[in-house]
Short mmCIF file of C-alpha atoms in Angstrom, two decimals:
data_model
loop_
_atom_site.label_atom_id
_atom_site.label_comp_id
_atom_site.label_asym_id
_atom_site.label_seq_id
_atom_site.Cartn_x
_atom_site.Cartn_y
_atom_site.Cartn_z
CA UNK A 6 53.97 76.72 69.31
CA UNK A 7 57.28 75.01 68.49
CA UNK A 8 57.84 71.24 68.67
CA UNK A 9 59.67 71.36 72.01
CA UNK A 10 56.83 73.33 73.65
CA UNK A 11 54.36 70.83 72.18
CA UNK A 12 56.40 68.00 73.64
CA UNK A 13 56.50 69.65 77.08
CA UNK A 14 52.79 70.44 77.10
CA UNK A 15 51.77 66.96 75.96
CA UNK A 16 53.53 65.13 78.78
CA UNK A 17 51.81 62.14 80.34
CA UNK A 18 53.26 59.55 82.71
CA UNK A 19 53.49 56.01 81.32
CA UNK A 20 53.10 53.00 83.62
CA UNK A 21 52.89 50.17 81.06
CA UNK A 22 55.94 49.59 78.96
CA UNK A 23 56.68 47.15 76.16
CA UNK A 24 59.27 44.50 76.87
CA UNK A 25 61.96 46.23 74.84
CA UNK A 26 65.24 47.43 76.32
CA UNK A 27 66.76 50.79 75.49
CA UNK A 28 69.93 50.63 73.40
CA UNK A 29 73.24 51.78 74.86
CA UNK A 30 73.07 54.67 72.40
CA UNK A 31 69.67 55.77 73.70
CA UNK A 32 70.86 55.54 77.31
CA UNK A 33 73.95 57.59 76.49
CA UNK A 34 71.88 60.29 74.77
CA UNK A 35 69.55 60.49 77.77
CA UNK A 36 72.42 60.71 80.29
CA UNK A 37 74.34 63.27 78.24
CA UNK A 38 71.19 65.40 77.99
CA UNK A 39 70.68 65.06 81.74
CA UNK A 40 74.25 66.18 82.37
CA UNK A 41 73.77 69.39 80.40
CA UNK A 42 71.12 70.67 82.81
CA UNK A 43 72.22 73.66 84.87
CA UNK A 44 73.93 72.82 88.17
CA UNK A 45 74.34 74.97 91.27
CA UNK A 46 77.78 76.67 91.29
CA UNK A 47 78.95 73.98 88.84
CA UNK A 48 78.88 71.45 91.70
CA UNK A 49 77.26 68.70 89.58
CA UNK A 50 76.12 67.27 92.90
CA UNK A 51 74.34 64.17 91.62
CA UNK A 52 74.90 60.72 90.21
CA UNK A 53 72.69 58.51 88.09
CA UNK A 54 72.48 54.76 88.62
CA UNK A 55 71.25 52.87 85.57
CA UNK A 56 69.72 49.59 86.67
CA UNK A 57 70.14 46.83 84.07
CA UNK A 58 70.34 43.70 86.19
CA UNK A 59 66.95 41.98 86.25
CA UNK A 60 67.25 40.77 89.86
CA UNK A 61 68.16 44.26 91.03
CA UNK A 62 65.22 45.71 89.14
CA UNK A 63 62.89 43.14 90.67
CA UNK A 64 64.15 43.93 94.18
CA UNK A 65 63.80 47.65 93.50
CA UNK A 66 60.22 47.12 92.30
CA UNK A 67 59.40 45.37 95.59
CA UNK A 68 61.15 48.00 97.71
CA UNK A 69 59.26 50.73 95.83
CA UNK A 70 55.97 49.23 96.98
CA UNK A 71 55.46 46.48 94.40
CA UNK A 72 55.26 48.77 91.42
CA UNK A 73 55.57 46.40 88.43
CA UNK A 74 56.77 49.12 86.05
CA UNK A 75 59.93 49.57 88.11
CA UNK A 76 60.93 46.11 86.86
CA UNK A 77 59.22 46.06 83.46
CA UNK A 78 60.41 48.94 81.32
CA UNK A 79 63.09 49.81 78.79
CA UNK A 80 65.53 51.08 81.41
CA UNK A 81 65.46 52.25 85.01
CA UNK A 82 67.41 55.20 86.38
CA UNK A 83 67.93 56.30 89.97
CA UNK A 84 68.88 59.96 90.38
CA UNK A 85 70.90 60.58 93.53
CA UNK A 86 72.19 63.66 95.32
CA UNK A 87 75.95 63.15 95.51
CA UNK A 88 78.72 64.95 97.41
CA UNK A 89 80.94 61.88 97.61
CA UNK A 90 83.07 62.87 94.61
CA UNK A 91 83.64 66.28 96.21
CA UNK A 92 85.14 64.44 99.19
CA UNK A 93 87.44 62.49 96.86
CA UNK A 94 88.24 65.77 95.09
CA UNK A 95 89.30 67.31 98.39
CA UNK A 96 91.60 64.32 98.97
CA UNK A 97 93.18 64.96 95.56
CA UNK A 98 93.68 68.57 96.64
CA UNK A 99 95.22 67.34 99.91
CA UNK A 100 92.66 69.36 101.83
CA UNK A 101 92.18 67.73 105.20
CA UNK A 102 89.62 70.01 106.85
CA UNK A 103 85.95 69.05 106.92
CA UNK A 104 84.08 69.89 103.73
CA UNK A 105 80.85 71.93 103.94
CA UNK A 106 78.58 69.31 102.38
CA UNK A 107 76.48 68.39 105.40
CA UNK A 108 74.10 71.33 105.65
CA UNK A 109 70.41 71.50 104.78
CA UNK A 110 71.40 73.91 102.00
CA UNK A 111 73.66 71.28 100.41
CA UNK A 112 70.94 68.66 100.69
CA UNK A 113 68.71 71.05 98.76
CA UNK A 114 71.47 71.75 96.21
CA UNK A 115 71.90 68.01 95.59
CA UNK A 116 68.14 67.49 95.36
CA UNK A 117 67.70 70.34 92.88
CA UNK A 118 70.72 69.27 90.79
CA UNK A 119 69.42 65.68 90.63
CA UNK A 120 65.91 66.87 89.75
CA UNK A 121 67.01 69.21 86.96
CA UNK A 122 69.11 66.41 85.45
CA UNK A 123 66.17 63.99 85.77
CA UNK A 124 63.80 66.36 84.02
CA UNK A 125 66.25 66.78 81.14
CA UNK A 126 66.37 62.97 80.94
CA UNK A 127 62.56 62.90 80.72
CA UNK A 128 62.47 65.50 77.94
CA UNK A 129 65.25 63.75 76.02
CA UNK A 130 63.49 60.38 76.31
CA UNK A 131 60.12 61.77 75.27
CA UNK A 132 61.67 63.56 72.30
CA UNK A 133 62.88 60.12 71.14
CA UNK A 134 59.36 58.72 71.33
CA UNK A 135 59.81 57.03 74.71
CA UNK A 136 57.53 57.23 77.74
CA UNK A 137 58.58 57.88 81.34
CA UNK A 138 57.36 57.76 84.91
CA UNK A 139 59.03 59.08 88.03
CA UNK A 140 59.20 56.73 91.00
CA UNK A 141 59.15 58.47 94.38
CA UNK A 142 58.55 54.99 95.82
CA UNK A 143 62.31 54.39 95.91
CA UNK A 144 62.21 56.55 99.05
CA UNK A 145 59.73 54.22 100.79
CA UNK A 146 62.57 51.88 101.74
CA UNK A 147 65.38 54.30 101.17
CA UNK A 148 67.94 52.52 103.35
CA UNK A 149 67.45 49.17 101.60
CA UNK A 150 67.50 50.83 98.17
CA UNK A 151 70.76 52.56 99.08
CA UNK A 152 72.32 49.27 100.21
CA UNK A 153 71.13 47.51 97.06
CA UNK A 154 72.79 50.17 94.88
CA UNK A 155 75.83 50.29 97.20
CA UNK A 156 75.61 54.04 97.70
CA UNK A 157 78.38 55.43 99.91
CA UNK A 158 77.89 58.13 102.54
CA UNK A 159 77.11 61.56 101.06
CA UNK A 160 74.98 59.92 98.36
CA UNK A 161 71.21 59.49 98.63
CA UNK A 162 68.52 58.39 96.18
CA UNK A 163 66.23 61.29 95.27
CA UNK A 164 63.92 59.87 92.63
CA UNK A 165 63.65 56.90 90.26
CA UNK A 166 62.72 57.09 86.59
CA UNK A 167 61.38 54.29 84.41
CA UNK A 168 61.79 54.81 80.67
CA UNK A 169 60.57 52.70 77.77
CA UNK A 170 58.22 52.22 74.87
CA UNK A 171 54.66 52.97 75.92
CA UNK A 172 52.14 50.15 75.87
CA UNK A 173 49.11 52.16 76.94
CA UNK A 174 46.67 54.83 75.90
CA UNK A 175 46.85 57.97 77.97
CA UNK A 176 45.30 61.39 78.18
CA UNK A 177 46.76 64.62 79.49
CA UNK A 178 45.85 65.29 83.11
CA UNK A 179 44.62 68.87 83.62
CA UNK A 180 46.79 70.91 85.96
CA UNK A 181 45.75 73.51 88.53
CA UNK A 182 44.52 76.77 86.96
CA UNK A 183 47.50 78.84 85.85
CA UNK A 184 46.48 81.76 88.08
CA UNK A 185 46.44 79.43 91.10
CA UNK A 186 50.05 78.39 90.53
CA UNK A 187 51.44 81.60 89.04
CA UNK A 188 51.45 84.73 91.21
CA UNK A 189 52.57 88.19 90.10
CA UNK A 190 55.01 90.08 92.34
CA UNK A 191 53.72 88.53 95.53
CA UNK A 192 51.90 85.45 96.71
CA UNK A 193 48.12 85.76 96.27
CA UNK A 194 46.75 87.03 99.60
CA UNK A 195 43.06 86.55 98.80
CA UNK A 196 42.18 83.25 100.45
CA UNK A 197 38.61 83.23 99.18
CA UNK A 198 39.76 83.71 95.59
CA UNK A 199 42.22 80.82 95.97
CA UNK A 200 39.51 78.59 97.43
CA UNK A 201 37.21 79.51 94.54
CA UNK A 202 39.97 78.51 92.08
CA UNK A 203 40.39 75.20 93.87
CA UNK A 204 36.64 74.56 93.74
CA UNK A 205 36.56 75.24 90.02
CA UNK A 206 39.52 72.92 89.57
CA UNK A 207 37.74 70.26 91.62
CA UNK A 208 35.03 70.16 88.97
CA UNK A 209 37.61 69.80 86.19
CA UNK A 210 39.35 66.90 87.94
CA UNK A 211 36.13 65.20 88.95
CA UNK A 212 34.98 65.28 85.32
CA UNK A 213 38.40 64.05 84.16
CA UNK A 214 38.27 60.95 86.41
CA UNK A 215 34.63 60.31 85.62
CA UNK A 216 35.25 60.45 81.89
CA UNK A 217 38.24 58.10 82.11
CA UNK A 218 36.50 55.51 84.33
CA UNK A 219 32.96 55.65 82.98
CA UNK A 220 31.79 57.33 86.13
CA UNK A 221 33.38 54.89 88.61
CA UNK A 222 35.79 57.52 89.97
CA UNK A 223 34.85 61.17 90.33
CA UNK A 224 36.77 62.51 93.30
CA UNK A 225 37.64 66.16 93.72
CA UNK A 226 41.30 67.21 93.72
CA UNK A 227 41.08 68.63 97.25
CA UNK A 228 39.38 65.39 98.34
CA UNK A 229 42.14 63.27 96.83
CA UNK A 230 44.86 65.46 98.37
CA UNK A 231 43.23 65.61 101.79
CA UNK A 232 42.81 61.83 101.95
CA UNK A 233 46.40 61.31 100.90
CA UNK A 234 47.81 63.93 103.26
CA UNK A 235 45.74 62.65 106.19
CA UNK A 236 48.49 60.15 106.98
CA UNK A 237 52.23 60.48 107.26
CA UNK A 238 54.54 58.78 104.78
CA UNK A 239 58.25 57.94 104.69
CA UNK A 240 59.04 59.30 108.14
CA UNK A 241 62.38 57.46 108.13
CA UNK A 242 63.80 59.92 105.60
CA UNK A 243 65.06 62.43 108.15
CA UNK A 244 67.08 59.97 110.24
CA UNK A 245 68.39 58.30 107.08
CA UNK A 246 69.60 61.63 105.71
CA UNK A 247 71.39 62.35 108.95
CA UNK A 248 72.97 58.90 108.92
CA UNK A 249 74.24 59.59 105.39
CA UNK A 250 75.76 62.92 106.50
CA UNK A 251 73.08 65.25 105.22
CA UNK A 252 70.89 67.75 107.14
CA UNK A 253 73.42 67.91 109.97
CA UNK A 254 73.35 71.73 110.04
CA UNK B 19 69.96 63.84 67.08
CA UNK B 20 66.57 65.59 67.12
CA UNK B 21 66.10 69.34 67.72
CA UNK B 22 65.02 68.91 71.34
CA UNK B 23 68.11 66.85 72.19
CA UNK B 24 70.26 69.48 70.45
CA UNK B 25 68.57 72.16 72.54
CA UNK B 26 69.20 70.22 75.78
CA UNK B 27 72.81 69.47 74.96
CA UNK B 28 73.60 73.04 73.91
CA UNK B 29 72.47 74.61 77.18
CA UNK B 30 74.52 77.47 78.57
CA UNK B 31 73.62 79.83 81.41
CA UNK B 32 73.14 83.47 80.39
CA UNK B 33 74.01 86.29 82.81
CA UNK B 34 73.72 89.31 80.52
CA UNK B 35 70.29 90.05 79.15
CA UNK B 36 69.02 92.71 76.77
CA UNK B 37 66.67 95.28 78.23
CA UNK B 38 63.58 93.71 76.68
CA UNK B 39 60.68 92.35 78.68
CA UNK B 40 58.99 89.08 77.90
CA UNK B 41 55.45 89.39 76.56
CA UNK B 42 52.50 88.08 78.60
CA UNK B 43 52.13 85.42 75.91
CA UNK B 44 55.73 84.23 76.39
CA UNK B 45 55.31 84.14 80.16
CA UNK B 46 52.11 82.14 79.84
CA UNK B 47 53.74 79.61 77.51
CA UNK B 48 56.64 79.18 79.92
CA UNK B 49 54.37 78.74 82.96
CA UNK B 50 52.03 76.33 81.14
CA UNK B 51 55.04 74.26 80.08
CA UNK B 52 56.33 74.28 83.66
CA UNK B 53 52.96 73.09 84.92
CA UNK B 54 52.98 70.06 82.64
CA UNK B 55 56.08 68.59 84.32
CA UNK B 56 55.41 65.44 86.31
CA UNK B 57 54.43 65.99 89.94
CA UNK B 58 54.66 63.58 92.87
CA UNK B 59 51.27 61.86 93.45
CA UNK B 60 49.64 64.73 91.53
CA UNK B 61 50.35 67.02 94.52
CA UNK B 62 51.52 69.96 92.34
CA UNK B 63 53.33 71.09 95.46
CA UNK B 64 54.82 74.32 94.11
CA UNK B 65 54.01 77.87 93.14
CA UNK B 66 55.75 80.27 90.80
CA UNK B 67 56.10 83.96 91.58
CA UNK B 68 56.69 86.10 88.51
CA UNK B 69 58.44 89.30 89.54
CA UNK B 70 57.53 92.26 87.32
CA UNK B 71 57.77 95.20 89.70
CA UNK B 72 61.12 96.94 89.19
CA UNK B 73 61.61 97.83 92.86
CA UNK B 74 60.92 94.25 93.91
CA UNK B 75 63.39 92.99 91.33
CA UNK B 76 66.00 95.45 92.54
CA UNK B 77 65.51 94.36 96.15
CA UNK B 78 65.67 90.71 95.13
CA UNK B 79 68.91 91.36 93.24
CA UNK B 80 70.41 92.86 96.42
CA UNK B 81 69.15 90.03 98.62
CA UNK B 82 70.56 87.48 96.18
CA UNK B 83 74.05 88.90 96.73
CA UNK B 84 74.01 91.87 94.35
CA UNK B 85 73.56 89.84 91.21
CA UNK B 86 72.66 92.44 88.55
CA UNK B 87 70.96 89.92 86.26
CA UNK B 88 68.30 89.27 88.91
CA UNK B 89 67.08 92.82 88.17
CA UNK B 90 68.07 93.17 84.51
CA UNK B 91 66.41 90.46 82.44
CA UNK B 92 63.26 89.78 80.46
CA UNK B 93 61.42 88.28 83.42
CA UNK B 94 62.23 86.82 86.81
CA UNK B 95 60.58 83.74 88.31
CA UNK B 96 60.82 82.34 91.82
CA UNK B 97 59.95 78.66 92.11
CA UNK B 98 58.62 77.76 95.56
CA UNK B 99 57.70 74.53 97.31
CA UNK B 100 54.07 74.99 98.32
CA UNK B 101 51.74 73.02 100.61
CA UNK B 102 49.64 76.05 101.52
CA UNK B 103 46.93 75.29 98.96
CA UNK B 104 46.66 71.75 100.35
CA UNK B 105 45.84 73.32 103.72
CA UNK B 106 43.12 75.43 102.09
CA UNK B 107 41.92 72.32 100.25
CA UNK B 108 41.58 70.49 103.57
CA UNK B 109 39.47 73.41 104.86
CA UNK B 110 37.22 73.03 101.81
CA UNK B 111 36.91 69.34 102.68
CA UNK B 112 36.10 70.30 106.29
CA UNK B 113 38.97 68.14 107.45
CA UNK B 114 40.16 69.48 110.78
CA UNK B 115 43.01 67.11 111.66
CA UNK B 116 46.63 68.10 111.04
CA UNK B 117 47.80 67.54 107.46
CA UNK B 118 50.97 65.51 106.83
CA UNK B 119 52.88 68.26 105.06
CA UNK B 120 55.57 68.94 107.64
CA UNK B 121 57.92 66.01 107.13
CA UNK B 122 61.35 65.95 105.50
CA UNK B 123 59.76 63.77 102.81
CA UNK B 124 57.26 66.50 101.95
CA UNK B 125 60.01 69.12 101.88
CA UNK B 126 61.75 66.91 99.33
CA UNK B 127 58.52 66.42 97.35
CA UNK B 128 58.01 70.18 97.14
CA UNK B 129 61.64 70.75 96.19
CA UNK B 130 61.52 68.13 93.44
CA UNK B 131 58.15 69.34 92.12
CA UNK B 132 59.41 72.93 91.99
CA UNK B 133 62.66 71.85 90.30
CA UNK B 134 60.98 69.74 87.62
CA UNK B 135 58.63 72.63 86.82
CA UNK B 136 61.58 75.04 86.73
CA UNK B 137 63.52 72.86 84.33
CA UNK B 138 60.53 72.66 82.00
CA UNK B 139 60.40 76.46 82.14
CA UNK B 140 64.07 76.59 81.13
CA UNK B 141 63.56 74.23 78.19
CA UNK B 142 60.46 76.11 77.05
CA UNK B 143 62.26 79.46 77.25
CA UNK B 144 65.34 78.18 75.43
CA UNK B 145 63.18 76.64 72.70
CA UNK B 146 61.79 80.16 72.11
CA UNK B 147 65.29 81.57 71.67
CA UNK B 148 65.56 82.96 75.20
CA UNK B 149 68.42 82.52 77.66
CA UNK B 150 68.14 81.56 81.33
CA UNK B 151 70.09 81.41 84.56
CA UNK B 152 69.08 79.81 87.84
CA UNK B 153 69.56 81.90 90.98
CA UNK B 154 70.31 79.89 94.12
CA UNK B 155 71.22 83.24 95.67
CA UNK B 156 67.57 83.81 96.59
CA UNK B 157 68.31 81.38 99.46
CA UNK B 158 71.10 83.60 100.83
CA UNK B 159 68.54 85.83 102.54
CA UNK B 160 65.65 83.44 102.37
CA UNK B 161 63.63 84.99 105.17
CA UNK B 162 63.78 88.48 103.65
CA UNK B 163 63.00 87.12 100.18
CA UNK B 164 59.97 85.30 101.61
CA UNK B 165 58.73 88.46 103.30
CA UNK B 166 59.25 90.49 100.12
CA UNK B 167 57.15 88.01 98.13
CA UNK B 168 54.65 87.68 101.02
CA UNK B 169 54.93 83.90 101.12
CA UNK B 170 52.68 82.30 103.76
CA UNK B 171 53.68 79.39 106.00
CA UNK B 172 54.11 76.10 104.11
CA UNK B 173 55.65 77.98 101.16
CA UNK B 174 59.39 78.41 100.69
CA UNK B 175 61.51 79.75 97.83
CA UNK B 176 63.53 76.96 96.22
CA UNK B 177 65.26 78.60 93.28
CA UNK B 178 65.06 81.75 91.16
CA UNK B 179 65.20 81.88 87.37
CA UNK B 180 66.08 84.87 85.21
CA UNK B 181 64.89 84.64 81.60
CA UNK B 182 65.50 87.00 78.71
CA UNK B 183 67.19 87.76 75.43
CA UNK B 184 70.88 86.96 75.63
CA UNK B 185 73.35 89.78 75.29
CA UNK B 186 76.53 87.72 75.55
CA UNK B 187 78.68 85.17 73.80
CA UNK B 188 78.92 81.87 75.60
CA UNK B 189 80.45 78.46 75.20
CA UNK B 190 79.25 75.11 76.51
CA UNK B 191 80.90 74.15 79.78
CA UNK B 192 82.17 70.57 79.72
CA UNK B 193 80.51 68.32 82.29
CA UNK B 194 82.05 65.51 84.35
CA UNK B 195 82.90 62.40 82.30
CA UNK B 196 79.73 60.42 81.67
CA UNK B 197 81.18 57.32 83.38
CA UNK B 198 81.87 59.38 86.51
CA UNK B 199 78.24 60.45 86.80
CA UNK B 200 76.53 57.37 85.36
CA UNK B 201 76.94 54.07 87.23
CA UNK B 202 75.59 50.71 86.09
CA UNK B 203 73.64 48.62 88.64
CA UNK B 204 75.59 49.89 91.60
CA UNK B 205 77.63 52.89 92.63
CA UNK B 206 81.24 52.64 91.38
CA UNK B 207 83.26 51.11 94.22
CA UNK B 208 86.70 51.69 92.71
CA UNK B 209 87.94 54.86 94.41
CA UNK B 210 91.19 54.99 92.44
CA UNK B 211 89.29 54.81 89.14
CA UNK B 212 86.99 57.64 90.26
CA UNK B 213 89.96 59.77 91.31
CA UNK B 214 91.61 59.11 87.94
CA UNK B 215 88.42 60.28 86.19
CA UNK B 216 88.40 63.43 88.30
CA UNK B 217 92.05 64.10 87.46
CA UNK B 218 91.35 63.75 83.74
CA UNK B 219 88.37 66.07 84.12
CA UNK B 220 90.56 68.57 85.97
CA UNK B 221 92.66 68.91 82.83
CA UNK B 222 89.56 69.49 80.70
CA UNK B 223 88.24 72.20 83.01
CA UNK B 224 91.62 73.84 83.47
CA UNK B 225 91.98 74.07 79.67
CA UNK B 226 88.42 75.37 79.37
CA UNK B 227 89.03 78.28 81.77
CA UNK B 228 92.45 79.00 80.31
CA UNK B 229 91.07 79.19 76.77
CA UNK B 230 88.20 81.47 77.83
CA UNK B 231 90.36 83.87 79.85
CA UNK B 232 93.55 83.92 77.78
CA UNK B 233 95.34 81.97 80.47
CA UNK B 234 94.30 84.17 83.41
CA UNK B 235 92.23 81.42 85.02
CA UNK B 236 93.20 77.76 84.88
CA UNK B 237 91.90 76.16 88.06
CA UNK B 238 91.11 72.48 88.34
CA UNK B 239 87.53 71.41 89.02
CA UNK B 240 88.48 69.70 92.29
CA UNK B 241 90.40 72.85 93.27
CA UNK B 242 87.41 75.07 92.55
CA UNK B 243 85.04 72.74 94.44
CA UNK B 244 87.34 72.31 97.42
CA UNK B 245 87.82 76.07 97.79
CA UNK B 246 84.10 76.64 97.56
CA UNK B 247 83.20 73.83 99.94
CA UNK B 248 85.84 74.86 102.48
CA UNK B 249 83.35 77.27 104.02
CA UNK B 250 79.73 76.90 105.05
CA UNK B 251 76.98 78.79 103.25
CA UNK B 252 73.34 79.58 104.02
CA UNK B 253 73.27 77.94 107.42
CA UNK B 254 70.02 79.74 108.26
CA UNK B 255 68.08 77.49 105.88
CA UNK B 256 67.36 74.76 108.42
CA UNK B 257 65.85 77.01 111.09
CA UNK B 258 63.92 78.93 108.43
CA UNK B 259 62.41 75.73 107.06
CA UNK B 260 61.34 74.71 110.55
CA UNK B 261 59.83 78.15 111.13
CA UNK B 262 57.85 77.75 107.89
CA UNK B 263 56.54 74.32 109.02
CA UNK B 264 58.88 72.12 107.00
CA UNK B 265 61.41 69.50 108.21
CA UNK B 266 59.51 69.07 111.48
CA UNK B 267 59.57 65.26 111.20
#
C-alpha cells in the first residue's frame, strides 16, 4: 500500500481546529491541486471562494446552522458551480445567442466539477498534515450565503470546506461493506442479501458509536438514516437554483 | 512539494489504454479508497458498478457516444447516486412513512457523494501507476444505461470512469489562471478584470493546442466553450431524474 492510498484510506473529518491560519503558500498549493482535477469537457465550471474575513466567516458559521468550525479553522473554502465566466467568454466571442448553461445536465456538470476540485483540495490538505471537514450546511441558507459572497447569476454554492490544524483525536469511521456499495456488471437484485448486509453493518456501526461514547450512543446505521430522512431538509434549493438560472430545462 | 501533491498536480486524462485488465486486488484497493471519501451526514448515498462483462462494456461504449475507451481499458466503473439502500433501511426499521430522498437537495447530496468517491478512486488509481478518464457520456443515453445496469428507482448514474494502463503520451493541460478561479471573501465583481484574465488564458490555450497539433488546432478557450455551449445537450436528464424519484421537490 503506497503512501497516497494510506492517506486516502485513513481519512477522518476534523471539527476542532487550532487557531492557526493557513499560509498563502498552503492556500495556493491547495487551490492549484484542486484545479488539476478532471473537468467535464474542459469546462472548468466552478469557482472557489476563500473566506479570510473574520466577520464573513462568523456570518457563514451562523448561516450554516451555528457550526463553530466554519468560523474557527485555518481557512474556509466555498466550492461553487460556475457558468458565469462562460457567459463573459461568449461576450468576448461576440456571440449573442443564449448559452446552453441552464439545463439540469449543466447543473450536474457544475456540481461534479466543483466536487472533484474539492476532493483534490481535501487530499492536498491532508497530505500536508492538515485536517478538513465538508460543510453542506452552507446550503441551509443558500440565498443568504450567496448574497454574502456576492455570487452573480449562474453561480451557486455547492459545498463548504474547513481546513486547518487538527485539535482533536479521531478514529476512522467504518464504511458500508464493500459488496454493498460495489456491484459487478449490474446492480445487486437480491433484496434480502442487501438487507442482510445492512443488518451486519448495523452491528458494526452500533459497536463503533458505543465504543467511542462509553455506551451512551449505540444506534444502528439504518436507524440513524431513517430518523434523519424522516424529515425534509433544504427545500428552498430548487427554487433558488431556478432563480439563479439553473435547472430551467 | 510532497509526492501526493505532485500526483494531483500532474493529472492528465488517458484515453488509450493497454489491453490489460486490473486485478481484483487493484479494484478492491480503488473501491476501498473511494469509500473512505467524506460523505454528507454519513449517508454514503452512492453505489459503484464495476463493469467486467465485455458485451456490457461494448454496449456502454456505444451508449456513451461510441467512445472506444469505455470498452477498451483495464476496468470500467459507473458512479451512481443511490438512496435505494436507505429505502431498504427504512423497511428494516419498520418505518412506513415516505422518506425524504426525493428533493433537489438529496439529488445534490448523492451527486456530491458519488463525485467525491470517484475522485478518490482516480487518485488511488493514479498513485498505483494507472491512468483514468471520466465519462460524462454515460448520461447521453441515461435511461438505456440505467436499464443495462439494472438500476432500481432512487439510483441514477452520475459519471463513468475508465481506468487502466496508459498507452499514450500526454501533456498537462493548463487550467484557468488561479486568480480567475479563486476569489477572496467575495466573488470578483470586476468584469473587465475577469475578461482580461480570460483573454490571457485564451493565448495560453491557443498556444497549447497549436504546440500539440503542429499548428492545426489553435482555438481560444472562450471560442471552444462558446461553440460547445451554443447547443443544448442531454435535455432528457430532468425528466429521467423525476421518473427515478429525484428532483420532485
